[in-house]
XYZ file of C-alpha atoms in Angstrom:
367
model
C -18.384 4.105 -21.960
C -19.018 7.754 -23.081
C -15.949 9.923 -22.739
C -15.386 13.383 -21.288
C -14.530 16.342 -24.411
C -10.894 16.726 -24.910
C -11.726 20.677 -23.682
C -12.301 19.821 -20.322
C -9.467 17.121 -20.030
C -7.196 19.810 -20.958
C -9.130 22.017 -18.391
C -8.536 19.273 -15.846
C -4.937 19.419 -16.858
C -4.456 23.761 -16.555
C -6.277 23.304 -12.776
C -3.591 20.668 -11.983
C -0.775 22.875 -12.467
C -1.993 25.682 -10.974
C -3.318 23.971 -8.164
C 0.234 22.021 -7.270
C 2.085 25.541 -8.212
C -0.830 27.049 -5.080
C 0.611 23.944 -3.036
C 3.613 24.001 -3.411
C 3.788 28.023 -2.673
C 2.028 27.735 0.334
C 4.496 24.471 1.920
C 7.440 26.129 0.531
C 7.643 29.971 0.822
C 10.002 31.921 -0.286
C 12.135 33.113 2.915
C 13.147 29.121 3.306
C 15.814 27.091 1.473
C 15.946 23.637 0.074
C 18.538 21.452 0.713
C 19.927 18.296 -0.227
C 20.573 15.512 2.720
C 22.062 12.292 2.228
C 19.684 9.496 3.973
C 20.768 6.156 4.133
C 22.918 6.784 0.753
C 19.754 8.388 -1.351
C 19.779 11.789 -1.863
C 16.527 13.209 -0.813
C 15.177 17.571 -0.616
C 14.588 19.184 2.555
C 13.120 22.856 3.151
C 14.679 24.662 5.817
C 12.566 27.662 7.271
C 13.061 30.097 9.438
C 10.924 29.796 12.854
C 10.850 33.274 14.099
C 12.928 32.880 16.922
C 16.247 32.675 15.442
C 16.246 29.268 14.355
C 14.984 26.936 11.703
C 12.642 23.987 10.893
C 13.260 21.495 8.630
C 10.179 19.979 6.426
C 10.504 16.891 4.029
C 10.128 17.454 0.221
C 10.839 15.011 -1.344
C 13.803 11.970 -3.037
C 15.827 13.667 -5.388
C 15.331 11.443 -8.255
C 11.873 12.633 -8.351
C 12.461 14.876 -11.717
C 9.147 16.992 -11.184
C 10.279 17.989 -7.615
C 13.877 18.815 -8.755
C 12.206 21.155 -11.530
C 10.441 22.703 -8.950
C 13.369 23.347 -6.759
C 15.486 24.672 -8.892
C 12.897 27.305 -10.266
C 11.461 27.938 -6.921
C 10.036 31.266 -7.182
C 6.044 32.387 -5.437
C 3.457 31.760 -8.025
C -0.002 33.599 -7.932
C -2.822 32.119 -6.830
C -5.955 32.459 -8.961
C -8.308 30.766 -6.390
C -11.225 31.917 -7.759
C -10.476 30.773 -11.607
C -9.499 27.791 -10.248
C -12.924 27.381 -8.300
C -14.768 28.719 -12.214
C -12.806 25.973 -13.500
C -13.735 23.020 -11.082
C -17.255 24.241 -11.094
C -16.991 23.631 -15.386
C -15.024 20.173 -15.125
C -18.452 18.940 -12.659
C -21.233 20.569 -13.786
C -20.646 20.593 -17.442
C -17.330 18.476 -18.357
C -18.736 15.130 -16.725
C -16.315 14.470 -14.062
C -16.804 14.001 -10.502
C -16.667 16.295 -7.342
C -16.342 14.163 -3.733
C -19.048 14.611 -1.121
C -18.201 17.810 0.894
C -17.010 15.737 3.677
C -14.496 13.387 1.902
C -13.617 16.591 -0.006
C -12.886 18.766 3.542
C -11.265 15.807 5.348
C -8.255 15.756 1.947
C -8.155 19.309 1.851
C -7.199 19.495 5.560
C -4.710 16.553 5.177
C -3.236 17.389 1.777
C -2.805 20.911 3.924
C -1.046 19.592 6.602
C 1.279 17.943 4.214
C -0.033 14.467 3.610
C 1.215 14.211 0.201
C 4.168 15.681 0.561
C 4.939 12.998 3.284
C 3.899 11.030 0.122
C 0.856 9.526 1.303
C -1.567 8.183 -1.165
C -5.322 8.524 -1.310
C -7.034 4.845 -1.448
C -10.890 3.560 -1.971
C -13.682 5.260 -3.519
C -12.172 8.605 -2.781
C -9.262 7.770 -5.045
C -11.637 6.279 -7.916
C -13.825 9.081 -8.180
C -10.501 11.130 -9.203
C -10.166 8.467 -12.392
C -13.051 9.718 -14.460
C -10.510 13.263 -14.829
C -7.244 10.624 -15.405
C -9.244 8.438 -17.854
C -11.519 11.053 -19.645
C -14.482 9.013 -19.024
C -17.762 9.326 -17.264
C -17.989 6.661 -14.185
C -21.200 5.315 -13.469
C -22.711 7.373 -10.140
C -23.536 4.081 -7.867
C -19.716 3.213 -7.819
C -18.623 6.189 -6.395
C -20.610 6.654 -3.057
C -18.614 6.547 0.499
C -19.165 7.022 3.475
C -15.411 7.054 4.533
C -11.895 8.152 3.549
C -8.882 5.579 3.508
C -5.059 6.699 3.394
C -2.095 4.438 2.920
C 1.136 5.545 3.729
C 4.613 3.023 3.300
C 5.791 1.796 6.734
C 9.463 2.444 5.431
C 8.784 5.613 4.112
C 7.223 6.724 7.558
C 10.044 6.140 9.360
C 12.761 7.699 7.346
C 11.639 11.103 6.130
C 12.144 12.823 9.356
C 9.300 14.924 9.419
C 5.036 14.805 10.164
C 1.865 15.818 10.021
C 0.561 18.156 12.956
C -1.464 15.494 14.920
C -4.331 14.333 13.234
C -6.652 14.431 15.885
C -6.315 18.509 15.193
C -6.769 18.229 11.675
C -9.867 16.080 11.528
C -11.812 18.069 14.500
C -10.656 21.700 12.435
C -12.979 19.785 9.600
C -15.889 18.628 12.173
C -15.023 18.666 16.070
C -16.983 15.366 16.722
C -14.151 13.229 15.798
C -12.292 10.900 17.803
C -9.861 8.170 18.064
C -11.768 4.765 17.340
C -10.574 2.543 19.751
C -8.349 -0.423 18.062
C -10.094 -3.876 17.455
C -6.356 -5.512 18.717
C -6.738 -3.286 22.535
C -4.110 -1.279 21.489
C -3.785 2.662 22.594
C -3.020 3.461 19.429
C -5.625 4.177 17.359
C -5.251 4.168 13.276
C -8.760 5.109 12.987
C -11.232 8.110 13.227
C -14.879 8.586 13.180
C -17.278 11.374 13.615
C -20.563 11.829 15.285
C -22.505 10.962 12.044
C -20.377 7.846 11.655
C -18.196 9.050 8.996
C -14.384 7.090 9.011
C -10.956 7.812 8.635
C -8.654 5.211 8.483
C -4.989 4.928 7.718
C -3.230 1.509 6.248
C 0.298 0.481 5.832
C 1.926 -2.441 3.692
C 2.296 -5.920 5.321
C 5.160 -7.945 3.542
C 5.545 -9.680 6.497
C 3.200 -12.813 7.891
C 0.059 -12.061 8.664
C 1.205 -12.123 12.572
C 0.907 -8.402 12.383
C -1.985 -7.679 10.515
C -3.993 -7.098 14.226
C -1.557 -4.738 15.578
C -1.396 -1.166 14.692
C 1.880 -0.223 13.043
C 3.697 3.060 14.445
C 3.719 5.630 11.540
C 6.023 8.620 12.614
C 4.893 10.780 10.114
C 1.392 10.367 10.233
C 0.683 13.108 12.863
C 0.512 10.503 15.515
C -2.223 7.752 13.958
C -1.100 4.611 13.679
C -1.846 2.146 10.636
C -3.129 -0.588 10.140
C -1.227 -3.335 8.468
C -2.584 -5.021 4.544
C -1.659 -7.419 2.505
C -1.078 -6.659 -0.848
C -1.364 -3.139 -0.150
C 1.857 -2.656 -1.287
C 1.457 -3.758 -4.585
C -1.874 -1.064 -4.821
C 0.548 2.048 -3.868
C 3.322 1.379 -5.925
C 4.243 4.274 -8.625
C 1.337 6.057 -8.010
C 0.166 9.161 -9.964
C -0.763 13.191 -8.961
C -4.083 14.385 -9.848
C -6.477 17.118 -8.638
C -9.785 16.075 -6.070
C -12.218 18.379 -7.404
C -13.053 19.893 -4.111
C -13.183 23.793 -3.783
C -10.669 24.991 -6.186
C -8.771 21.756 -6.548
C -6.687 19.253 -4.124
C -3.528 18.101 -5.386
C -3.738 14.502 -4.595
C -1.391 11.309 -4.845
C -4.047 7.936 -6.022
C -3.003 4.637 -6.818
C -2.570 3.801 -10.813
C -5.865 3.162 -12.376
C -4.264 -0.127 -13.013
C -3.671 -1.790 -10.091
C -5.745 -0.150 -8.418
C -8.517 -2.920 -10.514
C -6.252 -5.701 -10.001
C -6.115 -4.863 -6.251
C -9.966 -4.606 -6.428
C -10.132 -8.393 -7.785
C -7.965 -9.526 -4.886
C -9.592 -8.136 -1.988
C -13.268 -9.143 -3.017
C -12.105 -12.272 -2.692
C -11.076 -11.391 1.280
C -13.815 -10.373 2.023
C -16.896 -11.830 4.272
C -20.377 -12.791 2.746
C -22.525 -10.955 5.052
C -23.404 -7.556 6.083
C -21.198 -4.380 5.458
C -18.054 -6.604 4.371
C -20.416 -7.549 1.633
C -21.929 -4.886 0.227
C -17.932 -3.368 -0.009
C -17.148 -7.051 -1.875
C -19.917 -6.257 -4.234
C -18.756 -2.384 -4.814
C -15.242 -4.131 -5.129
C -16.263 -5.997 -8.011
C -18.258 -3.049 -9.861
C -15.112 -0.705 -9.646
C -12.900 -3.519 -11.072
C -15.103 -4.070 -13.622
C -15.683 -0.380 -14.527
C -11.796 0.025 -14.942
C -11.624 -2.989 -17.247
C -14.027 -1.212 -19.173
C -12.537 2.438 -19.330
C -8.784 1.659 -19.592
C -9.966 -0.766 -22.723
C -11.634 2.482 -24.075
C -8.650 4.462 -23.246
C -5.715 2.388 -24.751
C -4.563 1.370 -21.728
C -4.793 -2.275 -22.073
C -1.098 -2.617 -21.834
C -0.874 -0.778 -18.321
C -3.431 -3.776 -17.107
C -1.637 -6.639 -18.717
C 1.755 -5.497 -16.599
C -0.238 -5.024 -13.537
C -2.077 -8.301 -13.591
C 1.561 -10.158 -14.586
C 2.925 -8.482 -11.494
C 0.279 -9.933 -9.178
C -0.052 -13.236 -10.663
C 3.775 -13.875 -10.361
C 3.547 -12.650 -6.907
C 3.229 -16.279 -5.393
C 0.259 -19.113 -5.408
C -2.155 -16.595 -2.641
C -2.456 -14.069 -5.157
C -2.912 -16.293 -7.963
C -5.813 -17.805 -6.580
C -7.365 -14.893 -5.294
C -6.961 -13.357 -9.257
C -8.573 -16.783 -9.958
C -11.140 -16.570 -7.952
C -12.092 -13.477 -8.958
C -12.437 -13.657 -12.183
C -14.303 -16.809 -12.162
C -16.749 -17.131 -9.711
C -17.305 -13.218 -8.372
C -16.931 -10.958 -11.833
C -20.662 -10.643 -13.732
C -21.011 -12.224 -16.783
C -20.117 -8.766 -18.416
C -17.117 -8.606 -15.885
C -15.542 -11.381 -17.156
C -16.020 -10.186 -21.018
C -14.482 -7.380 -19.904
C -11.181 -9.105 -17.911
C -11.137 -11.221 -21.169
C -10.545 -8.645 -23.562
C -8.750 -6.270 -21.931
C -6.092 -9.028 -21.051
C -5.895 -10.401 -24.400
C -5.915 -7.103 -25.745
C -2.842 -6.184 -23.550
C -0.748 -9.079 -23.772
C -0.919 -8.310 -27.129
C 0.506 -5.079 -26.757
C 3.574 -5.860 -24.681
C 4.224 -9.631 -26.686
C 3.218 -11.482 -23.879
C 1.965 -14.518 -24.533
C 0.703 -16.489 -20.889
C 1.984 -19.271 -19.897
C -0.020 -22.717 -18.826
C -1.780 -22.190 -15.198
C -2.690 -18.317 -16.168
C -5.913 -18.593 -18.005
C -8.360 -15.975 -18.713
C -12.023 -16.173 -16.995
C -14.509 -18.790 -17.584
């Protein structure tokens, strides 16, 4: 797997920070305050603001323990936006540094989300949106036929919905500012709520929570208060997929800050939902892209020293209960290529290595 010069990884890096310094300017200006609020005995920073009219609002920024937001508050001052160097810049990491730009209308549809204040509501970026952004985190080039959608998925925790107090302007208004053809998708359950939208040329939005629960609710849209008023739809074992995840740049215009699972799990997550999926028309053809982005990650985070970071993520899962073991097993035995499963070997061995683990009986490697 060829990697991408260590120039434009450290370009990648410069047109992260400025482009989360242009963010974060533009959600927090400089008339407003942050404060601290106690919620539910965690200490968490709000932005107060003044609203013209004498009064305030109040927008969420973030927990406290966060260490990179804390920085940020405490240093608060407006920085200057270069927008054009930062468009010279992601015009160089595409055209000549080898990583990858979305499809202008995956690329709008973030922008106007990550405006509205998606990430700061700490959303996170799923699918083939999010992979696209790895070939930047890996510094590696990722094969073109694995990164082609047709949609744009966002997860958002059901808990962390309902306590941060604040939202999105409705949704509806930020999808129809990027293309007025959208609409609501009517629910598969007959629900009003709707936790999907589409556009005239069939392109889909859809927003997913975690299910820890039984899968009673897995048909029933989940109220999401801060998603602008979408629901979302509930997944199982999404939560293990948006767990810790990292900030990175979509290289869209002159750069999205975006929050995207960890390279990580995001593979192991890959593994487990092939293995949900249906054998026949559009469920399979995701299955088999499933599989070829799982495979791909073995690949690169073997040729990135990361073999560690997989060995902890596939531990997690497997001691997750018998359902997720077998889906792992599954996986890996009858669904990865013959390559695949080369891969899955030595990246596991390879990792176990690195953190002393040494498997147990009952958690063999692939066939």
């Amino acid at each position: 797997m060829k990697k991408i010069d260590l120039v434009y990884q450290t370009m990648l890096a410069e047109l992260g920070q400025r482009s989360m310094d242009a963010a974060w300017t533009a959600d927090f200006p400089p008339e407003g305050r942050f404060q601290r609020v106690v919620v539910k005995e965690k200490n968490y920073w709000y932005f107060d603001i003044p609203d013209g009219s004498g009064g305030k609002s109040r927008r969420y920024v973030g927990p406290s323990e966060d260490g990179e937001i804390t920085r940020r508050v405490e240093t608060h001052q407006r920085q200057k936006d270069d927008l054009l160097a930062r468009r010279r810049m992601v015009s160089s990491l595409t055209r000549e540094g080898g990583m990858i730009a979305p499809d202008t209308m995956s690329g709008a549809i973030v922008e106007a989300l990550a405006s509205g204040g998606l990430f700061r509501l700490r959303g996170v970026l799923i699918g083939t949106v999010a992979f696209q952004t790895y070939a930047g985190l890996l510094g590696v080039r990722l094969p073109a036929a694995a990164i082609l959608t047709g949609d744009a998925d966002i997860a958002q925790d059901y808990a962390i919905s309902r306590e941060v107090e604040d939202t999105l302007p409705p949704i509806v208004d930020l999808l129809q500012n990027v293309d007025p053809s959208f609409r609501p998708v009517p629910h598969r359950s007959g629900s009003i709520a709707s936790s999907a939208f589409q556009n005239a040329t069939g392109y889909r939005v859809e927003f997913l929570t975690s299910n820890r629960g039984s899968d009673d609710h897995i048909d029933q849209p989940a109220s999401m208060p801060a998603l602008g008023g979408a629901s979302a739809d509930p997944l199982r074992f999404l939560d293990f997929l948006i767990r810790d995840p990292l900030r990175t740049i979509l290289l869209h215009k002159s750069g999205v800050p975006v929050t995207v699972p960890d390279p990580a799990r995001y593979a192991v997550h890959k593994m487990i939902v092939a293995t949900r999926r249906r054998t026949d028309g559009l469920s399979a053809v995701k299955r088999d892209k499933d599989i070829r982005q799982a495979e791909i990650l073995f690949e690169a985070l073997y040729e990135t020293r990361r073999a560690s970071d997989f060995a902890i993520a596939f531990e997690e899962a497997w001691q997750r209960g018998p359902a997720w073991q077998e889906a792992l097993q599954k996986a890996a035995n009858s669904m990865l290529s013959a390559q695949g499963q080369d891969a899955l070997n030595r990246i596991r061995r390879q990792g176990n290595t690195e953190i002393g683990f040494d498997p147990p009986e009952g958690v063999p490697l692939s066939t």
